[in-house]
Amino acid sequence: MSGPRLHPVADPTGLREVFGTVPAGVLAVCGLDGDVPAGMAASSFTSVSLDPPLVSVCVQRTSTTWPVLASMPRLGLSVLGAGQDELCRRLSARGVDRFAGVRWSSTGDGAVLVDDAVAWFECTPHDDLPAGDHRIVLLRVLATATVPAAEPLVFHGGKYRSLSIG
């Protein structure tokens, strides 16, 4: 039997290339820091459990934004839609006002939700586990909303793409 020829993982660059073949949704993870929104972009997101309702997001251990968000009682996850790639880049940038020109709202408990996304989750931090150069963050889902016909933003092959629904 023949199949693909596998190569040992020798360096992060090669592994990143292979990881990039798996399409990933892109989301904003945001909350209120006083009256000011704080947030970051993430593409390592997955559903974990229905009972209790849990999702996970992976964040770099070197993130300076995650410790701020982790201390908040509520976080908003906004699954970004097609055409929101510039917003995703801004939420990943350092030393800029990540929310300049961004339309958003907040829940009464401080979860920040980005307008024009395709789905939203209001969550509370549940657990945080070390995982190599990242942390696996488990969030308990408290409320959701979605726009089923909307096209999500997808990250694949090092580029932002849209996924045609229909």
Tab-separated table of N, CA and C in Angstrom:
chain	number	residue	atom	x	y	z
A	1	MET	N	0.845	-1.158	0.000
A	1	MET	CA	0.000	0.000	0.000
A	1	MET	C	0.902	1.235	0.000
A	2	SER	N	0.587	2.188	-0.868
A	2	SER	CA	1.365	3.420	-0.905
A	2	SER	C	0.459	4.581	-0.544
A	3	GLY	N	1.061	5.621	-0.116
A	3	GLY	CA	0.312	6.807	0.285
A	3	GLY	C	1.248	7.981	0.307
A	4	PRO	N	0.881	9.005	1.004
A	4	PRO	CA	1.749	10.183	1.064
A	4	PRO	C	3.051	9.843	1.791
A	5	ARG	N	4.098	10.477	1.364
A	5	ARG	CA	5.384	10.302	2.046
A	5	ARG	C	5.473	11.343	3.163
A	6	LEU	N	5.447	10.867	4.387
A	6	LEU	CA	5.469	11.751	5.543
A	6	LEU	C	6.899	12.142	5.873
A	7	HIS	N	7.062	13.362	6.357
A	7	HIS	CA	8.366	13.884	6.737
A	7	HIS	C	8.336	14.248	8.213
A	8	PRO	N	9.402	13.957	8.945
A	8	PRO	CA	9.434	14.355	10.355
A	8	PRO	C	9.319	15.869	10.492
A	9	VAL	N	8.693	16.297	11.570
A	9	VAL	CA	8.573	17.729	11.835
A	9	VAL	C	9.948	18.232	12.253
A	10	ALA	N	10.549	19.058	11.409
A	10	ALA	CA	11.909	19.531	11.668
A	10	ALA	C	11.949	20.991	12.119
A	11	ASP	N	10.979	21.781	11.653
A	11	ASP	CA	10.997	23.197	12.024
A	11	ASP	C	9.578	23.754	11.970
A	12	PRO	N	9.339	24.843	12.695
A	12	PRO	CA	8.000	25.439	12.749
A	12	PRO	C	7.495	25.938	11.394
A	13	THR	N	8.406	26.342	10.498
A	13	THR	CA	7.972	26.870	9.202
A	13	THR	C	7.247	25.804	8.398
A	14	GLY	N	7.822	24.624	8.326
A	14	GLY	CA	7.175	23.535	7.594
A	14	GLY	C	5.865	23.126	8.224
A	15	LEU	N	5.839	23.073	9.541
A	15	LEU	CA	4.611	22.708	10.240
A	15	LEU	C	3.536	23.769	10.036
A	16	ARG	N	3.921	25.040	10.070
A	16	ARG	CA	2.958	26.128	9.833
A	16	ARG	C	2.341	25.991	8.438
A	17	GLU	N	3.150	25.618	7.453
A	17	GLU	CA	2.652	25.439	6.080
A	17	GLU	C	1.592	24.345	6.026
A	18	VAL	N	1.841	23.239	6.704
A	18	VAL	CA	0.864	22.148	6.717
A	18	VAL	C	-0.384	22.563	7.490
A	19	PHE	N	-0.210	23.209	8.651
A	19	PHE	CA	-1.366	23.707	9.408
A	19	PHE	C	-2.206	24.644	8.538
A	20	GLY	N	-1.548	25.426	7.670
A	20	GLY	CA	-2.244	26.385	6.815
A	20	GLY	C	-3.146	25.755	5.772
A	21	THR	N	-3.042	24.436	5.572
A	21	THR	CA	-3.927	23.774	4.613
A	21	THR	C	-5.304	23.492	5.208
A	22	VAL	N	-5.432	23.698	6.514
A	22	VAL	CA	-6.719	23.477	7.182
A	22	VAL	C	-7.441	24.814	7.278
A	23	PRO	N	-8.552	24.986	6.557
A	23	PRO	CA	-9.278	26.255	6.629
A	23	PRO	C	-9.758	26.520	8.062
A	24	ALA	N	-9.669	27.771	8.478
A	24	ALA	CA	-10.085	28.137	9.832
A	24	ALA	C	-10.956	29.375	9.795
A	25	GLY	N	-11.987	29.365	10.594
A	25	GLY	CA	-12.779	30.567	10.787
A	25	GLY	C	-11.961	31.567	11.575
A	26	VAL	N	-12.332	32.823	11.481
A	26	VAL	CA	-11.605	33.890	12.155
A	26	VAL	C	-12.585	34.624	13.060
A	27	LEU	N	-12.143	34.901	14.289
A	27	LEU	CA	-13.050	35.586	15.183
A	27	LEU	C	-12.333	36.643	15.997
A	28	ALA	N	-13.127	37.548	16.514
A	28	ALA	CA	-12.658	38.583	17.425
A	28	ALA	C	-13.057	38.149	18.830
A	29	VAL	N	-12.110	38.202	19.758
A	29	VAL	CA	-12.356	37.893	21.164
A	29	VAL	C	-12.227	39.226	21.899
A	30	CYS	N	-13.335	39.721	22.477
A	30	CYS	CA	-13.338	41.099	22.974
A	30	CYS	C	-14.141	41.259	24.265
A	31	GLY	N	-13.739	42.258	25.030
A	31	GLY	CA	-14.456	42.614	26.240
A	31	GLY	C	-14.200	44.068	26.586
A	32	LEU	N	-14.919	44.560	27.587
A	32	LEU	CA	-14.741	45.944	28.018
A	32	LEU	C	-13.716	46.025	29.143
A	33	ASP	N	-12.751	46.913	28.947
A	33	ASP	CA	-11.753	47.229	29.959
A	33	ASP	C	-12.128	48.615	30.472
A	34	GLY	N	-12.963	48.646	31.510
A	34	GLY	CA	-13.583	49.907	31.924
A	34	GLY	C	-14.655	50.237	30.897
A	35	ASP	N	-14.502	51.373	30.204
A	35	ASP	CA	-15.433	51.743	29.135
A	35	ASP	C	-14.815	51.563	27.757
A	36	VAL	N	-13.594	51.009	27.699
A	36	VAL	CA	-12.850	50.903	26.452
A	36	VAL	C	-12.803	49.447	26.003
A	37	PRO	N	-13.102	49.181	24.719
A	37	PRO	CA	-13.021	47.796	24.253
A	37	PRO	C	-11.578	47.322	24.153
A	38	ALA	N	-11.368	46.071	24.491
A	38	ALA	CA	-10.078	45.405	24.309
A	38	ALA	C	-10.372	44.126	23.544
A	39	GLY	N	-9.463	43.741	22.669
A	39	GLY	CA	-9.734	42.527	21.919
A	39	GLY	C	-8.563	42.069	21.087
A	40	MET	N	-8.736	40.885	20.531
A	40	MET	CA	-7.717	40.276	19.707
A	40	MET	C	-8.383	39.365	18.682
A	41	ALA	N	-7.648	39.029	17.635
A	41	ALA	CA	-8.125	38.089	16.629
A	41	ALA	C	-7.629	36.689	16.984
A	42	ALA	N	-8.407	35.695	16.610
A	42	ALA	CA	-8.019	34.299	16.811
A	42	ALA	C	-8.553	33.465	15.657
A	43	SER	N	-7.784	32.462	15.264
A	43	SER	CA	-8.267	31.557	14.225
A	43	SER	C	-8.277	30.104	14.688
A	44	SER	N	-7.767	29.845	15.875
A	44	SER	CA	-7.818	28.492	16.443
A	44	SER	C	-8.999	28.428	17.390
A	45	PHE	N	-10.170	28.156	16.839
A	45	PHE	CA	-11.429	28.172	17.582
A	45	PHE	C	-12.179	26.887	17.258
A	46	THR	N	-12.780	26.280	18.261
A	46	THR	CA	-13.599	25.103	17.998
A	46	THR	C	-14.653	24.917	19.081
A	47	SER	N	-15.709	24.245	18.704
A	47	SER	CA	-16.703	23.851	19.701
A	47	SER	C	-16.095	22.695	20.493
A	48	VAL	N	-16.405	22.617	21.779
A	48	VAL	CA	-15.822	21.594	22.640
A	48	VAL	C	-16.900	20.689	23.221
A	49	SER	N	-17.956	21.282	23.780
A	49	SER	CA	-18.952	20.502	24.505
A	49	SER	C	-20.313	21.190	24.423
A	50	LEU	N	-21.368	20.377	24.347
A	50	LEU	CA	-22.726	20.910	24.403
A	50	LEU	C	-23.231	20.987	25.843
A	51	ASP	N	-22.754	20.078	26.709
A	51	ASP	CA	-23.206	20.037	28.089
A	51	ASP	C	-22.031	19.749	29.008
A	52	PRO	N	-21.421	20.764	29.605
A	52	PRO	CA	-21.787	22.170	29.544
A	52	PRO	C	-21.371	22.788	28.213
A	53	PRO	N	-21.983	23.896	27.832
A	53	PRO	CA	-21.643	24.530	26.552
A	53	PRO	C	-20.271	25.206	26.625
A	54	LEU	N	-19.284	24.612	25.925
A	54	LEU	CA	-17.915	25.126	25.945
A	54	LEU	C	-17.358	25.256	24.539
A	55	VAL	N	-16.537	26.286	24.349
A	55	VAL	CA	-15.758	26.462	23.125
A	55	VAL	C	-14.310	26.680	23.559
A	56	SER	N	-13.385	26.526	22.594
A	56	SER	CA	-11.984	26.795	22.918
A	56	SER	C	-11.390	27.765	21.906
A	57	VAL	N	-10.426	28.526	22.394
A	57	VAL	CA	-9.642	29.446	21.572
A	57	VAL	C	-8.196	29.248	21.999
A	58	CYS	N	-7.292	29.191	21.038
A	58	CYS	CA	-5.871	29.094	21.370
A	58	CYS	C	-5.234	30.466	21.211
A	59	VAL	N	-4.461	30.866	22.210
A	59	VAL	CA	-3.791	32.169	22.185
A	59	VAL	C	-2.304	31.973	22.463
A	60	GLN	N	-1.493	32.802	21.854
A	60	GLN	CA	-0.052	32.725	22.081
A	60	GLN	C	0.273	33.039	23.534
A	61	ARG	N	1.233	32.299	24.079
A	61	ARG	CA	1.641	32.540	25.465
A	61	ARG	C	2.234	33.930	25.637
A	62	THR	N	2.767	34.509	24.553
A	62	THR	CA	3.376	35.836	24.623
A	62	THR	C	2.366	36.965	24.465
A	63	SER	N	1.094	36.633	24.277
A	63	SER	CA	0.075	37.661	24.093
A	63	SER	C	0.017	38.581	25.306
A	64	THR	N	0.001	39.876	25.041
A	64	THR	CA	-0.186	40.839	26.129
A	64	THR	C	-1.672	41.201	26.275
A	65	THR	N	-2.473	40.850	25.270
A	65	THR	CA	-3.904	41.140	25.315
A	65	THR	C	-4.659	40.077	26.104
A	66	TRP	N	-4.273	38.811	25.964
A	66	TRP	CA	-5.030	37.757	26.637
A	66	TRP	C	-5.094	37.952	28.158
A	67	PRO	N	-4.005	38.294	28.855
A	67	PRO	CA	-4.132	38.487	30.305
A	67	PRO	C	-5.173	39.554	30.680
A	68	VAL	N	-5.306	40.582	29.865
A	68	VAL	CA	-6.321	41.616	30.109
A	68	VAL	C	-7.712	41.008	29.931
A	69	LEU	N	-7.908	40.282	28.828
A	69	LEU	CA	-9.213	39.674	28.555
A	69	LEU	C	-9.562	38.590	29.581
A	70	ALA	N	-8.571	37.814	29.993
A	70	ALA	CA	-8.811	36.701	30.917
A	70	ALA	C	-9.367	37.168	32.254
A	71	SER	N	-9.105	38.416	32.626
A	71	SER	CA	-9.584	38.925	33.911
A	71	SER	C	-11.013	39.463	33.835
A	72	MET	N	-11.588	39.482	32.635
A	72	MET	CA	-12.930	40.047	32.466
A	72	MET	C	-13.999	38.983	32.744
A	73	PRO	N	-15.124	39.401	33.347
A	73	PRO	CA	-16.176	38.426	33.649
A	73	PRO	C	-16.924	37.925	32.417
A	74	ARG	N	-16.967	38.731	31.351
A	74	ARG	CA	-17.662	38.345	30.125
A	74	ARG	C	-16.809	38.716	28.922
A	75	LEU	N	-16.837	37.835	27.924
A	75	LEU	CA	-16.150	38.083	26.660
A	75	LEU	C	-17.123	37.854	25.521
A	76	GLY	N	-16.968	38.642	24.485
A	76	GLY	CA	-17.746	38.441	23.272
A	76	GLY	C	-16.855	37.822	22.213
A	77	LEU	N	-17.350	36.786	21.565
A	77	LEU	CA	-16.673	36.190	20.416
A	77	LEU	C	-17.518	36.538	19.204
A	78	SER	N	-16.903	37.188	18.224
A	78	SER	CA	-17.602	37.562	16.994
A	78	SER	C	-16.937	36.823	15.854
A	79	VAL	N	-17.679	35.924	15.200
A	79	VAL	CA	-17.152	35.186	14.052
A	79	VAL	C	-17.213	36.138	12.869
A	80	LEU	N	-16.036	36.528	12.376
A	80	LEU	CA	-15.973	37.566	11.352
A	80	LEU	C	-16.518	37.084	10.018
A	81	GLY	N	-17.081	38.035	9.275
A	81	GLY	CA	-17.685	37.746	7.989
A	81	GLY	C	-16.776	38.134	6.836
A	82	ALA	N	-17.148	37.665	5.649
A	82	ALA	CA	-16.416	38.010	4.434
A	82	ALA	C	-16.296	39.522	4.348
A	83	GLY	N	-15.107	39.999	4.014
A	83	GLY	CA	-14.876	41.426	3.905
A	83	GLY	C	-14.364	42.067	5.184
A	84	GLN	N	-14.265	41.303	6.267
A	84	GLN	CA	-13.759	41.858	7.523
A	84	GLN	C	-12.291	41.506	7.750
A	85	ASP	N	-11.558	41.219	6.670
A	85	ASP	CA	-10.153	40.843	6.807
A	85	ASP	C	-9.298	41.990	7.330
A	86	GLU	N	-9.607	43.229	6.952
A	86	GLU	CA	-8.830	44.362	7.469
A	86	GLU	C	-9.043	44.497	8.981
A	87	LEU	N	-10.253	44.272	9.441
A	87	LEU	CA	-10.533	44.296	10.873
A	87	LEU	C	-9.715	43.216	11.583
A	88	CYS	N	-9.630	42.042	10.999
A	88	CYS	CA	-8.850	40.963	11.590
A	88	CYS	C	-7.380	41.360	11.704
A	89	ARG	N	-6.843	41.978	10.658
A	89	ARG	CA	-5.447	42.441	10.700
A	89	ARG	C	-5.249	43.474	11.818
A	90	ARG	N	-6.201	44.392	11.952
A	90	ARG	CA	-6.101	45.431	12.974
A	90	ARG	C	-6.143	44.816	14.371
A	91	LEU	N	-7.008	43.811	14.575
A	91	LEU	CA	-7.112	43.165	15.878
A	91	LEU	C	-5.871	42.330	16.210
A	92	SER	N	-5.038	42.072	15.217
A	92	SER	CA	-3.794	41.332	15.426
A	92	SER	C	-2.591	42.250	15.572
A	93	ALA	N	-2.768	43.532	15.283
A	93	ALA	CA	-1.644	44.481	15.266
A	93	ALA	C	-1.277	44.924	16.683
A	94	ARG	N	-0.037	45.355	16.814
A	94	ARG	CA	0.447	45.895	18.088
A	94	ARG	C	0.633	47.394	17.952
A	95	GLY	N	0.393	48.103	19.045
A	95	GLY	CA	0.666	49.529	19.081
A	95	GLY	C	-0.291	50.397	18.294
A	96	VAL	N	-1.499	49.898	18.009
A	96	VAL	CA	-2.499	50.694	17.298
A	96	VAL	C	-3.804	50.645	18.090
A	97	ASP	N	-4.697	51.585	17.790
A	97	ASP	CA	-6.042	51.534	18.364
A	97	ASP	C	-6.809	50.490	17.568
A	98	ARG	N	-6.939	49.318	18.111
A	98	ARG	CA	-7.555	48.193	17.394
A	98	ARG	C	-9.028	48.436	17.065
A	99	PHE	N	-9.672	49.359	17.761
A	99	PHE	CA	-11.102	49.578	17.550
A	99	PHE	C	-11.417	50.887	16.835
A	100	ALA	N	-10.407	51.567	16.316
A	100	ALA	CA	-10.639	52.805	15.564
A	100	ALA	C	-11.515	52.504	14.348
A	101	GLY	N	-12.653	53.165	14.271
A	101	GLY	CA	-13.554	52.981	13.136
A	101	GLY	C	-14.360	51.700	13.157
A	102	VAL	N	-14.252	50.906	14.207
A	102	VAL	CA	-14.974	49.629	14.294
A	102	VAL	C	-16.311	49.861	14.986
A	103	ARG	N	-17.364	49.376	14.363
A	103	ARG	CA	-18.684	49.456	14.995
A	103	ARG	C	-18.864	48.226	15.884
A	104	TRP	N	-19.246	48.469	17.129
A	104	TRP	CA	-19.404	47.390	18.087
A	104	TRP	C	-20.460	47.778	19.116
A	105	SER	N	-20.899	46.776	19.849
A	105	SER	CA	-21.820	47.006	20.958
A	105	SER	C	-21.352	46.126	22.110
A	106	SER	N	-21.924	46.371	23.276
A	106	SER	CA	-21.561	45.528	24.411
A	106	SER	C	-22.820	45.064	25.122
A	107	THR	N	-22.698	43.914	25.748
A	107	THR	CA	-23.799	43.400	26.564
A	107	THR	C	-23.748	44.109	27.904
A	108	GLY	N	-24.767	43.954	28.698
A	108	GLY	CA	-24.797	44.566	30.015
A	108	GLY	C	-23.677	44.096	30.927
A	109	ASP	N	-23.113	42.922	30.631
A	109	ASP	CA	-22.043	42.370	31.463
A	109	ASP	C	-20.655	42.609	30.890
A	110	GLY	N	-20.551	43.363	29.764
A	110	GLY	CA	-19.243	43.754	29.261
A	110	GLY	C	-18.662	42.948	28.119
A	111	ALA	N	-19.413	42.021	27.545
A	111	ALA	CA	-18.924	41.321	26.356
A	111	ALA	C	-19.036	42.274	25.174
A	112	VAL	N	-17.971	42.418	24.402
A	112	VAL	CA	-17.980	43.295	23.228
A	112	VAL	C	-18.245	42.452	21.989
A	113	LEU	N	-19.235	42.887	21.196
A	113	LEU	CA	-19.648	42.186	19.979
A	113	LEU	C	-19.423	43.100	18.781
A	114	VAL	N	-18.725	42.608	17.779
A	114	VAL	CA	-18.397	43.379	16.589
A	114	VAL	C	-19.563	43.313	15.604
A	115	ASP	N	-19.970	44.462	15.089
A	115	ASP	CA	-21.047	44.519	14.094
A	115	ASP	C	-20.632	43.792	12.812
A	116	ASP	N	-21.607	43.332	12.061
A	116	ASP	CA	-21.438	42.701	10.749
A	116	ASP	C	-20.729	41.363	10.795
A	117	ALA	N	-20.625	40.748	11.964
A	117	ALA	CA	-20.090	39.387	12.053
A	117	ALA	C	-21.178	38.416	11.611
A	118	VAL	N	-20.852	37.139	11.525
A	118	VAL	CA	-21.836	36.141	11.107
A	118	VAL	C	-22.401	35.349	12.282
A	119	ALA	N	-21.715	35.418	13.429
A	119	ALA	CA	-22.207	34.770	14.645
A	119	ALA	C	-21.546	35.431	15.841
A	120	TRP	N	-22.224	35.348	16.981
A	120	TRP	CA	-21.727	35.944	18.214
A	120	TRP	C	-21.950	34.974	19.368
A	121	PHE	N	-21.003	34.977	20.281
A	121	PHE	CA	-21.095	34.183	21.507
A	121	PHE	C	-20.801	35.115	22.678
A	122	GLU	N	-21.616	35.053	23.712
A	122	GLU	CA	-21.264	35.710	24.967
A	122	GLU	C	-20.761	34.601	25.880
A	123	CYS	N	-19.555	34.775	26.405
A	123	CYS	CA	-18.896	33.716	27.169
A	123	CYS	C	-18.311	34.241	28.466
A	124	THR	N	-17.975	33.307	29.315
A	124	THR	CA	-17.213	33.606	30.519
A	124	THR	C	-16.020	32.660	30.541
A	125	PRO	N	-14.853	33.131	30.965
A	125	PRO	CA	-13.691	32.235	31.035
A	125	PRO	C	-13.987	31.035	31.937
A	126	HIS	N	-13.583	29.855	31.488
A	126	HIS	CA	-13.856	28.612	32.214
A	126	HIS	C	-12.565	27.940	32.689
A	127	ASP	N	-11.579	27.819	31.789
A	127	ASP	CA	-10.304	27.198	32.134
A	127	ASP	C	-9.240	27.669	31.152
A	128	ASP	N	-8.000	27.523	31.526
A	128	ASP	CA	-6.881	28.015	30.728
A	128	ASP	C	-5.744	27.009	30.907
A	129	LEU	N	-5.362	26.330	29.825
A	129	LEU	CA	-4.387	25.248	29.922
A	129	LEU	C	-3.143	25.551	29.097
A	130	PRO	N	-1.940	25.323	29.644
A	130	PRO	CA	-0.735	25.528	28.847
A	130	PRO	C	-0.651	24.475	27.744
A	131	ALA	N	-0.185	24.895	26.570
A	131	ALA	CA	-0.063	23.980	25.431
A	131	ALA	C	1.086	24.455	24.533
A	132	GLY	N	2.317	24.132	24.907
A	132	GLY	CA	3.474	24.542	24.114
A	132	GLY	C	3.617	26.047	24.090
A	133	ASP	N	3.700	26.624	22.887
A	133	ASP	CA	3.862	28.074	22.779
A	133	ASP	C	2.524	28.810	22.799
A	134	HIS	N	1.446	28.088	23.072
A	134	HIS	CA	0.103	28.669	23.158
A	134	HIS	C	-0.550	28.285	24.481
A	135	ARG	N	-1.731	28.823	24.701
A	135	ARG	CA	-2.610	28.430	25.792
A	135	ARG	C	-3.935	28.023	25.157
A	136	ILE	N	-4.529	26.960	25.663
A	136	ILE	CA	-5.866	26.564	25.244
A	136	ILE	C	-6.830	27.165	26.254
A	137	VAL	N	-7.654	28.064	25.782
A	137	VAL	CA	-8.590	28.765	26.645
A	137	VAL	C	-9.974	28.169	26.428
A	138	LEU	N	-10.569	27.662	27.488
A	138	LEU	CA	-11.937	27.154	27.432
A	138	LEU	C	-12.874	28.241	27.932
A	139	LEU	N	-13.923	28.484	27.173
A	139	LEU	CA	-14.906	29.506	27.503
A	139	LEU	C	-16.289	28.862	27.590
A	140	ARG	N	-17.022	29.211	28.619
A	140	ARG	CA	-18.393	28.714	28.772
A	140	ARG	C	-19.328	29.652	28.015
A	141	VAL	N	-20.141	29.096	27.139
A	141	VAL	CA	-21.069	29.865	26.311
A	141	VAL	C	-22.341	30.140	27.099
A	142	LEU	N	-22.720	31.428	27.156
A	142	LEU	CA	-23.915	31.844	27.886
A	142	LEU	C	-25.058	32.231	26.957
A	143	ALA	N	-24.725	32.795	25.784
A	143	ALA	CA	-25.749	33.244	24.832
A	143	ALA	C	-25.120	33.288	23.438
A	144	THR	N	-25.962	33.158	22.413
A	144	THR	CA	-25.478	33.167	21.030
A	144	THR	C	-26.465	33.885	20.111
A	145	ALA	N	-25.973	34.253	18.947
A	145	ALA	CA	-26.807	34.774	17.861
A	145	ALA	C	-26.066	34.473	16.569
A	146	THR	N	-26.808	34.392	15.468
A	146	THR	CA	-26.172	34.089	14.182
A	146	THR	C	-26.952	34.700	13.030
A	147	VAL	N	-26.275	34.869	11.911
A	147	VAL	CA	-26.873	35.262	10.643
A	147	VAL	C	-26.581	34.099	9.693
A	148	PRO	N	-27.469	33.093	9.624
A	148	PRO	CA	-27.168	31.852	8.913
A	148	PRO	C	-26.764	32.007	7.449
A	149	ALA	N	-27.293	32.978	6.746
A	149	ALA	CA	-27.003	33.107	5.315
A	149	ALA	C	-25.739	33.921	5.032
A	150	ALA	N	-25.119	34.473	6.057
A	150	ALA	CA	-23.945	35.326	5.866
A	150	ALA	C	-22.708	34.488	5.551
A	151	GLU	N	-21.796	35.072	4.778
A	151	GLU	CA	-20.557	34.388	4.416
A	151	GLU	C	-19.472	34.682	5.447
A	152	PRO	N	-18.856	33.626	6.012
A	152	PRO	CA	-17.803	33.841	6.997
A	152	PRO	C	-16.462	34.178	6.343
A	153	LEU	N	-15.599	34.797	7.109
A	153	LEU	CA	-14.212	35.011	6.705
A	153	LEU	C	-13.446	33.748	7.076
A	154	VAL	N	-12.614	33.264	6.159
A	154	VAL	CA	-11.848	32.041	6.375
A	154	VAL	C	-10.375	32.342	6.146
A	155	PHE	N	-9.526	31.772	6.992
A	155	PHE	CA	-8.081	31.889	6.802
A	155	PHE	C	-7.583	30.546	6.287
A	156	HIS	N	-6.963	30.553	5.118
A	156	HIS	CA	-6.484	29.320	4.490
A	156	HIS	C	-5.292	29.631	3.611
A	157	GLY	N	-4.233	28.853	3.743
A	157	GLY	CA	-3.065	29.035	2.899
A	157	GLY	C	-2.409	30.392	3.066
A	158	GLY	N	-2.482	30.960	4.278
A	158	GLY	CA	-1.857	32.247	4.546
A	158	GLY	C	-2.623	33.442	4.024
A	159	LYS	N	-3.879	33.220	3.569
A	159	LYS	CA	-4.691	34.316	3.027
A	159	LYS	C	-6.091	34.289	3.629
A	160	TYR	N	-6.709	35.467	3.670
A	160	TYR	CA	-8.122	35.560	4.050
A	160	TYR	C	-8.955	35.266	2.819
A	161	ARG	N	-9.983	34.476	3.002
A	161	ARG	CA	-10.865	34.101	1.902
A	161	ARG	C	-12.306	34.129	2.386
A	162	SER	N	-13.236	34.136	1.432
A	162	SER	CA	-14.623	33.986	1.826
A	162	SER	C	-15.095	32.607	1.407
A	163	LEU	N	-16.068	32.136	2.126
A	163	LEU	CA	-16.643	30.822	1.872
A	163	LEU	C	-18.058	31.048	1.394
A	164	SER	N	-18.317	30.704	0.155
A	164	SER	CA	-19.641	30.923	-0.412
A	164	SER	C	-20.639	29.949	0.212
A	165	ILE	N	-21.695	30.481	0.749
A	165	ILE	CA	-22.761	29.662	1.345
A	165	ILE	C	-23.866	29.527	0.310
A	166	GLY	N	-24.342	28.337	0.130
A	166	GLY	CA	-25.458	28.197	-0.788
A	166	GLY	C	-25.360	26.990	-1.531
